[in-house]
Short mmCIF file of C-alpha atoms in Angstrom, two decimals:
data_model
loop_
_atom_site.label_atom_id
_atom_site.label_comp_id
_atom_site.label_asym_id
_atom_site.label_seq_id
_atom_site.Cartn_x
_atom_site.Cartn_y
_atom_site.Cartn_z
CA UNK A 1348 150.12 -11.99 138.42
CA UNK A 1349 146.35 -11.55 139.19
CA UNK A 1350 145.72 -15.10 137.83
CA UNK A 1351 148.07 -16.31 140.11
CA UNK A 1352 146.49 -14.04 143.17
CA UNK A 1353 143.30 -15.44 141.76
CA UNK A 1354 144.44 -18.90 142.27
CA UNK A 1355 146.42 -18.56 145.62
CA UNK A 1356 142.75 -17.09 146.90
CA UNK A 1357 141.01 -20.21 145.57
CA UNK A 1358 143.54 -22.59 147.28
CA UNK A 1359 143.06 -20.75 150.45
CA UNK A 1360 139.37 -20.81 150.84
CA UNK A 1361 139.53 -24.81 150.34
CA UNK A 1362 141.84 -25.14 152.56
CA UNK A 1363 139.70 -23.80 155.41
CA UNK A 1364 136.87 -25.90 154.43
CA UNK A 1365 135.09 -23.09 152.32
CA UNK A 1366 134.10 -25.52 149.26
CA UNK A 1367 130.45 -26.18 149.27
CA UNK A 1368 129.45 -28.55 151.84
CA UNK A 1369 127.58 -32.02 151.60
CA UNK A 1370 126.72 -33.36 148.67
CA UNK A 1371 125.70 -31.73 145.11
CA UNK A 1372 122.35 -32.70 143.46
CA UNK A 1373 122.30 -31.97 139.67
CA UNK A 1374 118.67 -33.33 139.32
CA UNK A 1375 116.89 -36.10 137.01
CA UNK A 1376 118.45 -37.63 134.22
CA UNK A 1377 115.52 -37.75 130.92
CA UNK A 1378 116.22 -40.95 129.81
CA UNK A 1379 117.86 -41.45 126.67
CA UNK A 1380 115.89 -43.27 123.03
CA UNK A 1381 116.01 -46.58 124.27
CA UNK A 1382 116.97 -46.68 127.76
CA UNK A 1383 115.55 -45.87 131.20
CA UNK A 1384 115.94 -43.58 133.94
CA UNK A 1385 115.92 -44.25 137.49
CA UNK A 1386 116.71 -41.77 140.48
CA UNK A 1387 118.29 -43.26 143.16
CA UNK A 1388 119.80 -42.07 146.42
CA UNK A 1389 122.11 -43.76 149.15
CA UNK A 1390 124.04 -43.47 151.79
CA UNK A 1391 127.65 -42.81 151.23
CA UNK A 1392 130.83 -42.14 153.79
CA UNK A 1393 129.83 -40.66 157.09
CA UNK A 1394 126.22 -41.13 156.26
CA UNK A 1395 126.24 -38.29 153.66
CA UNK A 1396 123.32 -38.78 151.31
CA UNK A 1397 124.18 -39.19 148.05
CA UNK A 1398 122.06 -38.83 144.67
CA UNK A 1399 122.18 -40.96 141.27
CA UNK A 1400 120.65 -41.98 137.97
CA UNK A 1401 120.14 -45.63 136.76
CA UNK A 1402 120.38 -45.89 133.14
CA UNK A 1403 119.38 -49.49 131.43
CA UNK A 1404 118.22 -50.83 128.71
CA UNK A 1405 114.48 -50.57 128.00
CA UNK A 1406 114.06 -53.76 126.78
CA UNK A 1407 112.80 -56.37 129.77
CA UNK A 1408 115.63 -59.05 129.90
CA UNK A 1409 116.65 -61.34 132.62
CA UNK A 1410 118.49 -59.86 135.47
CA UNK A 1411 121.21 -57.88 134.55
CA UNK A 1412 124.89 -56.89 135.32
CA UNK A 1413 125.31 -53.36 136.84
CA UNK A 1414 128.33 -51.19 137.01
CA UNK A 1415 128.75 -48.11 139.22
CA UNK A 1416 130.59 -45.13 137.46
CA UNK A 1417 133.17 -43.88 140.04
CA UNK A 1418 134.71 -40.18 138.37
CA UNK A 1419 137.64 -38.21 138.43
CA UNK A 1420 139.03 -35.49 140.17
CA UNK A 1421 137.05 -32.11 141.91
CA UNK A 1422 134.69 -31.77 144.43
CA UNK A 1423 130.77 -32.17 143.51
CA UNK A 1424 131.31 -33.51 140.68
CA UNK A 1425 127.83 -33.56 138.90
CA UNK A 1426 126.68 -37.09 137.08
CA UNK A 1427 126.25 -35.33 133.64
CA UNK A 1428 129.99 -35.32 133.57
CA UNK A 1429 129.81 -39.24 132.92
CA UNK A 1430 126.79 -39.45 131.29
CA UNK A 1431 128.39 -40.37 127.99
CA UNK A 1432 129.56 -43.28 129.47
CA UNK A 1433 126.47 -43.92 130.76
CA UNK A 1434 124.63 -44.40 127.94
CA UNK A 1435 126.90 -46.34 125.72
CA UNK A 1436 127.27 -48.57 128.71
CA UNK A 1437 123.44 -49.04 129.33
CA UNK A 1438 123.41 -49.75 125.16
CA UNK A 1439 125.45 -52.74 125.53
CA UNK A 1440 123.02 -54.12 127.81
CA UNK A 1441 124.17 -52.94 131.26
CA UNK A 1442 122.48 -51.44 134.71
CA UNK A 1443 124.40 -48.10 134.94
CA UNK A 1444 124.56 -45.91 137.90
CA UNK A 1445 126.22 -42.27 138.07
CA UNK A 1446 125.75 -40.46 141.18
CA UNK A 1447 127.29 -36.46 142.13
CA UNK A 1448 130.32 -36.89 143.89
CA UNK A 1449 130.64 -35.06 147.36
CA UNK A 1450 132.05 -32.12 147.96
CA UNK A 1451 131.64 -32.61 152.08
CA UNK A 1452 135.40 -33.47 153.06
CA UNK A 1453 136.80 -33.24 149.75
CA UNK A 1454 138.61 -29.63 149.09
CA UNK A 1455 142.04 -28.64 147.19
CA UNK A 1456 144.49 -29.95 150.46
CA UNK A 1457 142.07 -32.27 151.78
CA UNK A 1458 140.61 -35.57 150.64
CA UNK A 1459 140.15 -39.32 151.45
CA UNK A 1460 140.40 -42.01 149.05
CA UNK A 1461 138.85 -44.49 151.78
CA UNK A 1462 135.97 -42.13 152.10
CA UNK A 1463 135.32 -41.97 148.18
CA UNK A 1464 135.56 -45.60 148.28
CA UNK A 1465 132.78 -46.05 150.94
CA UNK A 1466 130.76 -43.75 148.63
CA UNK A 1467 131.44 -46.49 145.49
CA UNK A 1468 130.37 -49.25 147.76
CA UNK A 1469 127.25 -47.00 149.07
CA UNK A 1470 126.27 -46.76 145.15
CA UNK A 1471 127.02 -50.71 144.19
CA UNK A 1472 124.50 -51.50 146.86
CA UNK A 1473 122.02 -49.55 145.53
CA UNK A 1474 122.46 -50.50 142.24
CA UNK A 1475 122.35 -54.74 143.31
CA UNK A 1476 119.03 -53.40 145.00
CA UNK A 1477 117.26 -52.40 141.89
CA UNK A 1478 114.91 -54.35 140.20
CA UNK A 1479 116.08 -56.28 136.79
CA UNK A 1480 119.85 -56.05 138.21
CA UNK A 1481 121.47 -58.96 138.80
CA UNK A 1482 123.12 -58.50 142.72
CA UNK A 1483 126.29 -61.25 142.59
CA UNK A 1484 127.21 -59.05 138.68
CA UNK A 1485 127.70 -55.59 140.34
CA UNK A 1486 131.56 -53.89 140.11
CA UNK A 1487 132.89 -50.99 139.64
CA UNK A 1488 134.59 -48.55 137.12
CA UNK A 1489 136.67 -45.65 137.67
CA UNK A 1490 138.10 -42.95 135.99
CA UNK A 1491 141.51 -41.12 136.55
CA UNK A 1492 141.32 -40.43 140.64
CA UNK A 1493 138.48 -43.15 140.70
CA UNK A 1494 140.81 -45.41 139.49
CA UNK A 1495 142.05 -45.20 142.72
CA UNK A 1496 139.38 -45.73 144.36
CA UNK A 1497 137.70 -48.38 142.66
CA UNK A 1498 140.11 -50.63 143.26
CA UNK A 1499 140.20 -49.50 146.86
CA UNK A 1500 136.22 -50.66 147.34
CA UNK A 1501 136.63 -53.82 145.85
CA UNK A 1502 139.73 -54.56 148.07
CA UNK A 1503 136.84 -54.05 150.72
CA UNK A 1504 134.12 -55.73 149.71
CA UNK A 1505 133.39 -59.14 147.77
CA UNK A 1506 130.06 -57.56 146.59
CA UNK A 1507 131.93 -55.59 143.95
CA UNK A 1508 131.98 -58.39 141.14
CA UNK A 1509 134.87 -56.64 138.90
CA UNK A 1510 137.03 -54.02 138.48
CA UNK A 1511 137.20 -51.39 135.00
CA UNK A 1512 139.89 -48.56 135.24
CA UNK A 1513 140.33 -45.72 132.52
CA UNK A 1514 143.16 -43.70 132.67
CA UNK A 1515 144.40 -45.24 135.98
CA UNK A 1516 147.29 -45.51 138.37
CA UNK A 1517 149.16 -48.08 139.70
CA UNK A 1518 151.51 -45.63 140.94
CA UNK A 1519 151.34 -42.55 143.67
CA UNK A 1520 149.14 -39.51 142.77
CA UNK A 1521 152.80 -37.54 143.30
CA UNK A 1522 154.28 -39.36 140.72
CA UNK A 1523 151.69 -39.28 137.93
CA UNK A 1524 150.74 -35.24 138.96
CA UNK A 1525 154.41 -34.84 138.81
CA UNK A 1526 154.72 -36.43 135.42
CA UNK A 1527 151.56 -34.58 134.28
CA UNK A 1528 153.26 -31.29 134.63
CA UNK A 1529 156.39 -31.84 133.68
CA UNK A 1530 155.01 -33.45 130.00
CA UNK A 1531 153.04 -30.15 130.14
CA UNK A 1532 156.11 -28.11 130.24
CA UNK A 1533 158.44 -30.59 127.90
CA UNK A 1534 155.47 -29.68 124.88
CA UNK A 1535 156.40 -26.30 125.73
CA UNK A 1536 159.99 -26.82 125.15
CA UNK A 1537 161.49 -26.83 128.53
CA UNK A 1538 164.32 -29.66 130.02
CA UNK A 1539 166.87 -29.62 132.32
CA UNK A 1540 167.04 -28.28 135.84
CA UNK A 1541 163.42 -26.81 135.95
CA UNK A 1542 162.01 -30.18 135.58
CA UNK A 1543 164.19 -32.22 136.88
CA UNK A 1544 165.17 -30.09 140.42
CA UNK A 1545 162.96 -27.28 140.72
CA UNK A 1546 159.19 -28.50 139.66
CA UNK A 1547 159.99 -32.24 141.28
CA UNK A 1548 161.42 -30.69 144.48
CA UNK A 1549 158.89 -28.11 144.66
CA UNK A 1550 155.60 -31.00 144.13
CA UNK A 1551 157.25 -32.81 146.90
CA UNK A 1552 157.43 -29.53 149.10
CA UNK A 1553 153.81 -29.15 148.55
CA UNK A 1554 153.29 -33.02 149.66
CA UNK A 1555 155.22 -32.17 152.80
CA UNK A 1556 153.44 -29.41 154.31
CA UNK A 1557 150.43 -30.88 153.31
CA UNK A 1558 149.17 -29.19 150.28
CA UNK A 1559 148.94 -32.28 148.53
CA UNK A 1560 146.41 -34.65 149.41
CA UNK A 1561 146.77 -38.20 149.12
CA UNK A 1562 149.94 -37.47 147.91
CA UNK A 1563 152.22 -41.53 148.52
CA UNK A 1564 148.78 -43.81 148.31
CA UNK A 1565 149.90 -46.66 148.39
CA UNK A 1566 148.22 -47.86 144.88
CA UNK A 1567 150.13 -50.94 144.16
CA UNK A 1568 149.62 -52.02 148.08
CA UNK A 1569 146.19 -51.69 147.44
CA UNK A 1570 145.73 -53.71 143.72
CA UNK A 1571 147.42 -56.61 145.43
CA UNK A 1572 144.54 -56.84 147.59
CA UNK A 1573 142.27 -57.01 144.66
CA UNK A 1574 141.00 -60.70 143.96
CA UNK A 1575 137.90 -59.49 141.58
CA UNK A 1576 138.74 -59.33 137.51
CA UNK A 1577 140.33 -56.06 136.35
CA UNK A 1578 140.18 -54.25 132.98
CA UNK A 1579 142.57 -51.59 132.34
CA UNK A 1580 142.00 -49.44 129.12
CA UNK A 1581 144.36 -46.29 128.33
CA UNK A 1582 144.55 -43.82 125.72
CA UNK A 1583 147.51 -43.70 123.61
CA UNK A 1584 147.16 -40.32 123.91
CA UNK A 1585 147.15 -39.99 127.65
CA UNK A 1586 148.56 -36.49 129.08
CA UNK A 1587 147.26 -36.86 132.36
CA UNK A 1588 148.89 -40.27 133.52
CA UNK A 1589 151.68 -42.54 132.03
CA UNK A 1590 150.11 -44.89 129.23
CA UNK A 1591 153.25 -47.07 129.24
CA UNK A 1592 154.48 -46.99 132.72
CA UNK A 1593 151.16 -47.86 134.29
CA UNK A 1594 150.02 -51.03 133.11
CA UNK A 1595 153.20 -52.60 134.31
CA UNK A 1596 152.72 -51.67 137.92
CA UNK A 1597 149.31 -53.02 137.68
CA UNK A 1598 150.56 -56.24 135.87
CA UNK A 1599 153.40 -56.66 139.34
CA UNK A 1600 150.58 -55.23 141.66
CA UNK A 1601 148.26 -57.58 140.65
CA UNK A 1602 150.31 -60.75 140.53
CA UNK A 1603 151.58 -60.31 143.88
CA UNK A 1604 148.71 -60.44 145.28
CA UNK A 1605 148.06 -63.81 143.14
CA UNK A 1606 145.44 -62.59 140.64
CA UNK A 1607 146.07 -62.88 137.22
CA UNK A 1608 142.64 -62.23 136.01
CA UNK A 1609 143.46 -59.02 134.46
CA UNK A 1610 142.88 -57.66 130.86
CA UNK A 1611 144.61 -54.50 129.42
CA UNK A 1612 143.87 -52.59 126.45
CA UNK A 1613 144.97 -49.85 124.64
CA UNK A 1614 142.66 -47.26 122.16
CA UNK A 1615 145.20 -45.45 119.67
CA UNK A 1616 145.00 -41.89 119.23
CA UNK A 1617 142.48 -42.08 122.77
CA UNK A 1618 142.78 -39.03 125.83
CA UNK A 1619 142.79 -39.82 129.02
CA UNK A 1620 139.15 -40.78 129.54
CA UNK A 1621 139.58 -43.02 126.27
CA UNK A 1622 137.54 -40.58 124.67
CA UNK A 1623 138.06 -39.34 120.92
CA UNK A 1624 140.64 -36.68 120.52
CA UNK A 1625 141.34 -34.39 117.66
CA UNK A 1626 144.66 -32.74 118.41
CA UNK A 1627 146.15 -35.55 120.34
CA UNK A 1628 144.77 -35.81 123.60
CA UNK A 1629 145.21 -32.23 124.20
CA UNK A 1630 141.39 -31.80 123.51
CA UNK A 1631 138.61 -34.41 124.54
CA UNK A 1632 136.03 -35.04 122.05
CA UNK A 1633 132.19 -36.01 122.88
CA UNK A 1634 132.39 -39.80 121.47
CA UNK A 1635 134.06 -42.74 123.11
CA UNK A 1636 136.97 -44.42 121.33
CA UNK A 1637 135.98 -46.66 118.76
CA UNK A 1638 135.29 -50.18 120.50
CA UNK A 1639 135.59 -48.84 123.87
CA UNK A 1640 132.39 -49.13 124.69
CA UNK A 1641 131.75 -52.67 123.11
CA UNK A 1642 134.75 -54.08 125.17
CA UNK A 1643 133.50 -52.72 127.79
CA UNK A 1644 130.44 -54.55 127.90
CA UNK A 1645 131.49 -57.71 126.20
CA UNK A 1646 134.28 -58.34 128.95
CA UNK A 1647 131.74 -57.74 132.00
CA UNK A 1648 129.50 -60.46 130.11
CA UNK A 1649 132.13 -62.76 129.78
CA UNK A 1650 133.37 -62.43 133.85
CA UNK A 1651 130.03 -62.41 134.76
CA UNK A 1652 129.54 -65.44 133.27
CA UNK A 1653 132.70 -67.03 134.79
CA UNK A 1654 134.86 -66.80 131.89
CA UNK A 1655 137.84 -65.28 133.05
CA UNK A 1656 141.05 -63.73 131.61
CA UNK A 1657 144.00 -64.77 132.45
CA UNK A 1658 146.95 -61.95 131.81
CA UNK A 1659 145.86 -60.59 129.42
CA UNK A 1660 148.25 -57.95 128.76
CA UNK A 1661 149.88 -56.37 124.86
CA UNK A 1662 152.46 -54.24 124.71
CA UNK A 1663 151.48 -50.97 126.21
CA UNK A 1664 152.09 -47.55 123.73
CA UNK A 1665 154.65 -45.48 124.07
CA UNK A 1666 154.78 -42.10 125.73
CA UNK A 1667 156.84 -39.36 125.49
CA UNK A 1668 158.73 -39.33 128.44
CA UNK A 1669 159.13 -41.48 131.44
CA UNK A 1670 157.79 -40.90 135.36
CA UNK A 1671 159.94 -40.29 137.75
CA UNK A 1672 159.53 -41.43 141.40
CA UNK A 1673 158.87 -38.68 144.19
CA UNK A 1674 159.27 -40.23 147.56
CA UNK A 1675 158.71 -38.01 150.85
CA UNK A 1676 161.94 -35.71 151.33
CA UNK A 1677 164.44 -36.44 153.34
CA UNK A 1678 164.78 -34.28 156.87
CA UNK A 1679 167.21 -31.89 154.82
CA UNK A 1680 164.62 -31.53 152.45
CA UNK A 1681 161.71 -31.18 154.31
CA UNK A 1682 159.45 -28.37 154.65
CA UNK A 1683 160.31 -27.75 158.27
CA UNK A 1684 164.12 -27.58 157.23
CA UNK A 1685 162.68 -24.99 153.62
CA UNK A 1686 161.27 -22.78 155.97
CA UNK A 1687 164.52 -22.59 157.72
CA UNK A 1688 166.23 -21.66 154.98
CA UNK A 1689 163.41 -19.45 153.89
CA UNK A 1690 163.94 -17.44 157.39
CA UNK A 1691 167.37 -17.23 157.21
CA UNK A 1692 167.57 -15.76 154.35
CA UNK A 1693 164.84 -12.98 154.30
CA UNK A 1694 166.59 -11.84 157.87
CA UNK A 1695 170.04 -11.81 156.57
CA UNK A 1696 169.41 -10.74 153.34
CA UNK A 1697 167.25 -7.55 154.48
CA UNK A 1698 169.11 -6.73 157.52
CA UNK A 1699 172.55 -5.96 155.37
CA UNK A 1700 170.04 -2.84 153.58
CA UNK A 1701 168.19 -2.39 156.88
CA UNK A 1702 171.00 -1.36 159.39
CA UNK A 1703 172.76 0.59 156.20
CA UNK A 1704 169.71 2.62 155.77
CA UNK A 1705 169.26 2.93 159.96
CA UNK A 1706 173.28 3.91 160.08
CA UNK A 1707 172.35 6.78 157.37
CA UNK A 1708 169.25 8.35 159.15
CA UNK A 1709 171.42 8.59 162.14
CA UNK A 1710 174.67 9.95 160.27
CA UNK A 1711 176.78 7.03 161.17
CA UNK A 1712 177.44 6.31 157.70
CA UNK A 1713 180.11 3.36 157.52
CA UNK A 1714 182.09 2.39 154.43
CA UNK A 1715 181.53 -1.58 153.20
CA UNK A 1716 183.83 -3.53 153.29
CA UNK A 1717 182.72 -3.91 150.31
CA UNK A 1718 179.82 -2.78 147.30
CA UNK A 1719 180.00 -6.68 146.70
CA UNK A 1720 177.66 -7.20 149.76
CA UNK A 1721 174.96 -5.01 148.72
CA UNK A 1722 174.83 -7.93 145.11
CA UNK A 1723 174.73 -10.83 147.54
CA UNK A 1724 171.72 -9.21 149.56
CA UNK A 1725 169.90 -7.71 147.13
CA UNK A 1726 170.05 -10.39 144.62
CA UNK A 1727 170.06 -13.46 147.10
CA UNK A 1728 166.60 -12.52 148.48
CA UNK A 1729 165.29 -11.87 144.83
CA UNK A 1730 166.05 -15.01 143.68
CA UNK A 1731 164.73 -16.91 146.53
CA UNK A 1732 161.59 -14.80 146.23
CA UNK A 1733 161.59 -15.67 142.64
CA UNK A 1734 162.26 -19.24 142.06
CA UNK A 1735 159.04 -20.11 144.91
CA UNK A 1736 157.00 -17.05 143.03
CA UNK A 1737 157.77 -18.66 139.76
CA UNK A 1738 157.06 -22.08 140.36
CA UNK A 1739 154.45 -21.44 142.67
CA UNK A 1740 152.88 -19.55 138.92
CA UNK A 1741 153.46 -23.25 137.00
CA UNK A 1742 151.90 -24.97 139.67
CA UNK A 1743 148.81 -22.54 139.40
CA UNK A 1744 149.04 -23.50 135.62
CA UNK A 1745 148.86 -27.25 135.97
CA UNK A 1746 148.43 -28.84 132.48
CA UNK A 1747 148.11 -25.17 130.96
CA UNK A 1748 151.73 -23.93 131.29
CA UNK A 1749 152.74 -20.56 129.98
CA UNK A 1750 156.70 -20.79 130.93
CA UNK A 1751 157.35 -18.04 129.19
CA UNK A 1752 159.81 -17.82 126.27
CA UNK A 1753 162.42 -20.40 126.10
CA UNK A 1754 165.80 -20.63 124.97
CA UNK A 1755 168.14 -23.57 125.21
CA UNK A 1756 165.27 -25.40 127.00
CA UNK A 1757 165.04 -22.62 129.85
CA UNK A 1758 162.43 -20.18 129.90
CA UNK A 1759 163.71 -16.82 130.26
CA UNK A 1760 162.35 -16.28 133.87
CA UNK A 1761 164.09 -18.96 135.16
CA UNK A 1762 167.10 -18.23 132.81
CA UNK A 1763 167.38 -14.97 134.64
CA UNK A 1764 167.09 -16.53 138.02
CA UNK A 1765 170.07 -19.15 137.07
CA UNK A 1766 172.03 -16.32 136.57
CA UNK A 1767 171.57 -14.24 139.48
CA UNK A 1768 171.87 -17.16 141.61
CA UNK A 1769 175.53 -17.22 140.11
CA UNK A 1770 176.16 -13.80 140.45
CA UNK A 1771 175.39 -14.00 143.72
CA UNK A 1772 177.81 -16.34 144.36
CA UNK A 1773 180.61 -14.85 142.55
CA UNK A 1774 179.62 -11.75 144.65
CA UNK A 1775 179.44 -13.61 148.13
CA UNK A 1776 182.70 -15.04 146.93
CA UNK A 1777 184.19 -11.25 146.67
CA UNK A 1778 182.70 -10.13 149.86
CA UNK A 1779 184.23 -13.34 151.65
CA UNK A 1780 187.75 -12.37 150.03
CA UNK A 1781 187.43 -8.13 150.63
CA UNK A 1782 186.03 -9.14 154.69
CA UNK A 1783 189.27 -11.16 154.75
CA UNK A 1784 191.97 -8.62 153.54
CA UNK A 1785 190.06 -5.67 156.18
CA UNK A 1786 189.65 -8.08 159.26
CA UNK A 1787 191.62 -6.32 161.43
CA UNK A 1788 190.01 -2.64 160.39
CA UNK A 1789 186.31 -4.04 160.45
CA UNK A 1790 184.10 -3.15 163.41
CA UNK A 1791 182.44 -5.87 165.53
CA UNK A 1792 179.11 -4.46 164.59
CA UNK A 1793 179.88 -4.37 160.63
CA UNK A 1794 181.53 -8.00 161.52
CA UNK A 1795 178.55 -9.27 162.86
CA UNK A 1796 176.30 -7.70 160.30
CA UNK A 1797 178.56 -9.17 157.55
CA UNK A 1798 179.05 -12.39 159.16
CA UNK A 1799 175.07 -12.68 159.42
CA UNK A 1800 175.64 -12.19 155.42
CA UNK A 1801 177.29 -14.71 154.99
CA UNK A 1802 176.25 -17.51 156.46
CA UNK A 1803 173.10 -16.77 154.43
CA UNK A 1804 175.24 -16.80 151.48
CA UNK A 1805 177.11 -20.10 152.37
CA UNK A 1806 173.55 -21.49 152.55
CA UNK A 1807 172.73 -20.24 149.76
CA UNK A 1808 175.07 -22.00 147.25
CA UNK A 1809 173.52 -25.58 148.54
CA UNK A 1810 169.99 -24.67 148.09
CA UNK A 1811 170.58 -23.14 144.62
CA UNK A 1812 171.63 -26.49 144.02
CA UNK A 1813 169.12 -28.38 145.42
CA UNK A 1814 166.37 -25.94 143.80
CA UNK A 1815 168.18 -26.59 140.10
CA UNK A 1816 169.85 -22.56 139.96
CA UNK A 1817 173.18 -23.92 139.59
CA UNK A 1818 172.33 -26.86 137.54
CA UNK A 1819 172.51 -27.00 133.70
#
């Protein structure tokens, strides 16, 4: 519970804007055996200056292509974080820039793809600017959320001269989160309603009040705006986004927007930043996937050079289970109508207890119509309480899940929230029948108060639905 407190805190202070503003500087890069190291800095979105570190090869050559390392996720992201990349990159004969990502504008609930992407173009300009770089053989790569916005640039801009994505979407950041977390909780032994009603409704909640940033980009709108050359490498062992459901979209994305100059390729036993894994992509190891890095920078030679592919796309691997779509709720759905619910409930549910308990201090004690009632009020505001408490806990979690134990593919919590859920029911169900057979003894006051009861209760039944309670 203090974990979760923890967390709720953290989302809180991003949410009013209390990340650390502007832009982080992690400092000079020492150049690596063999390379060198150039500090740069540029303007990025909004005029925010932004700081990097050209790595190339020692070795005076004619000029040579660049690429602009675009990262993932998190605000002020530091350059070290890529820096592995970097190097191997700069090895295969390549200008390489990493830069610290902003953290100005970019919090839990709020940031801007189109922003990022005025940052990537901010850094491919300096990088065509520096000396030995060859200005027309400049593009872009990104990883996980930058494969996002990588594409996004080059739809901008025909001074990005290709496209590289690792680990990247074709689909909405909803969907792939979504299938994140659920894959998270299927290791852990969980199916049914959980992740198919509760966890999917409860993302898409989040995207409706705006919790969720970026939440339905339009990915696939924006790939068929890309005309430049596109490499798309995944891990096999991908956790964080759909191996086998992505490179599809891209493929469709792609060709409907008449480009067919794409290459895909796939790095067995690879995590989500094609990086080494030793457990399965569950842990990232230091080293790049065998090859990675010499595709990487035989493929920019060969576009560069005019020698294009031309759908160039194997069989992508197999994951363990498939995405789901998560479109924005209907109005029935919606936060607006949640909060409803939400209301109704806590005031009928507490005022049953609440005028009981006034009716005693006064010594107007009135007999129920019957104990029944007390089940449906008690119980219905526990397990509303605890389904949002509960998966409010697994979204804290993310790709760290403890569900608890689980048996028959439910953990216990929510096991024991199914099934008060369906006593309530069976209680509000008694209640209705008792109120029916004393109608004509029942006081307006204890009619009203009981008729308050159960409308919440009728509600009740179709959001225990919708949130997966009375669902196998």
């Amino acid at each position: 519970m203090n974990k979760a407190i923890t967390v709720l805190l953290a989302l809180v202070l991003g949410a009013m804007g209390m990340a650390p503003a502007g832009a982080a500087t992690s400092g000079s890069i020492p150049a690596p055996p063999g390379l060198t190291s150039t500090d740069v800095s540029f303007k990025g979105f909004g005029g925010l200056t932004l700081h990097g570190t050209v790595l190339a090869p020692a070795k005076p050559e004619p000029p040579r292509p660049g690429v602009v390392l675009v990262t993932g996720s998190g605000a002020g992201v530091p350059r070290e974080h890529l820096l592995t990349e970097a190097t191997e990159f700069a090895r295969r004969g390549l200008a390489v820039l990493i830069y610290d990502k902003r953290s100005a504008g970019y919090t839990t609930f709020r940031r801007s793809y189109s922003e990022l992407a005025d940052d990537a173009l901010g850094a491919v300009r300096a990088l065509a600017a520096q000396p030995g770089v060859d200005s027309a053989k400049v593009g872009l790569w990104g990883l996980s959320e930058g494969g996002w916005v990588a594409p996004l640039a080059a739809s901008r801009s025909a001074d990005v001269a290709f496209v590289i994505v690792v680990g990247g979407n074709a689909m909405t950041p909803i969907r792939q989160q979504l299938w994140n977390e659920t894959s998270s909780l299927r290791r852990e032994g969980v199916s049914g309603s959980l992740i198919h009603h509760g966890k999917r409704n409860f993302t898409r909640l989040g995207a409706d009040a705006g919790l969720f940033a970026e939440a339905h980009f339009d990915a696939e709108g924006v790939l068929a705006r890309v005309r430049q050359p596109l490499l798309g490498v995944w891990g096999s062992r991908d956790l964080q986004t759909p191996p086998e459901d992505n490179p599809p979209l891209f493929a469709r994305a792609l060709r409907r927007g008449g480009n067919t100059h794409y290459t895909f390729r796939f790095f067995a036993g690879a995590d989500h930043a094609a990086h080494e894994s030793p457990d399965g992509g569950r842990t990232r190891g230091p080293a790049l996937a065998p090859g990675y890095a010499d595709l990487v920078g035989s493929w920019i030679g060969d576009v560069t050079s005019g020698r294009l592919p031309n759908a160039d796309a194997p069989t992508p691997p197999r994951q363990d289970d498939a995405s789901i779509e998560a479109p924005p709720s209907a109005w029935w759905e919606s936060a607006w109508a949640q909060l409803a619910a939400f209301v109704l409930f806590f005031v009928s549910f507490t005022a049953y207890p609440l005028v009981a308990l006034v009716r005693r201090l006064r010594g107007r004690r009135t007999r129920p119509v019957s104990r029944w009632a007390r089940l449906v009020a008690a119980g219905g505001l526990a397990a509303v309480m605890g389904v949002f408490s509960y998966l409010f806990y697994l979204m804290a979690a993310g790709r760290s899940p403890h569900p608890g134990n689980v048996l028959a593919g439910r953990p216990l919590p929510w096991l024991g929230l199914q099934m008060l859920a369906v006593a309530v029911v069976a209680a509000g169900v008694a209640t209705a029948v008792a109120w029916r057979r004393a109608a004509a003894t029942v006081p307006w006051g204890e009619r009203l108060r009981l008729g308050l009861l159960f409308t919440a209760g009728t509600v009740f039944i179709p959001w225990a639905f919708y949130w997966g309670l009375l669902l196998p």
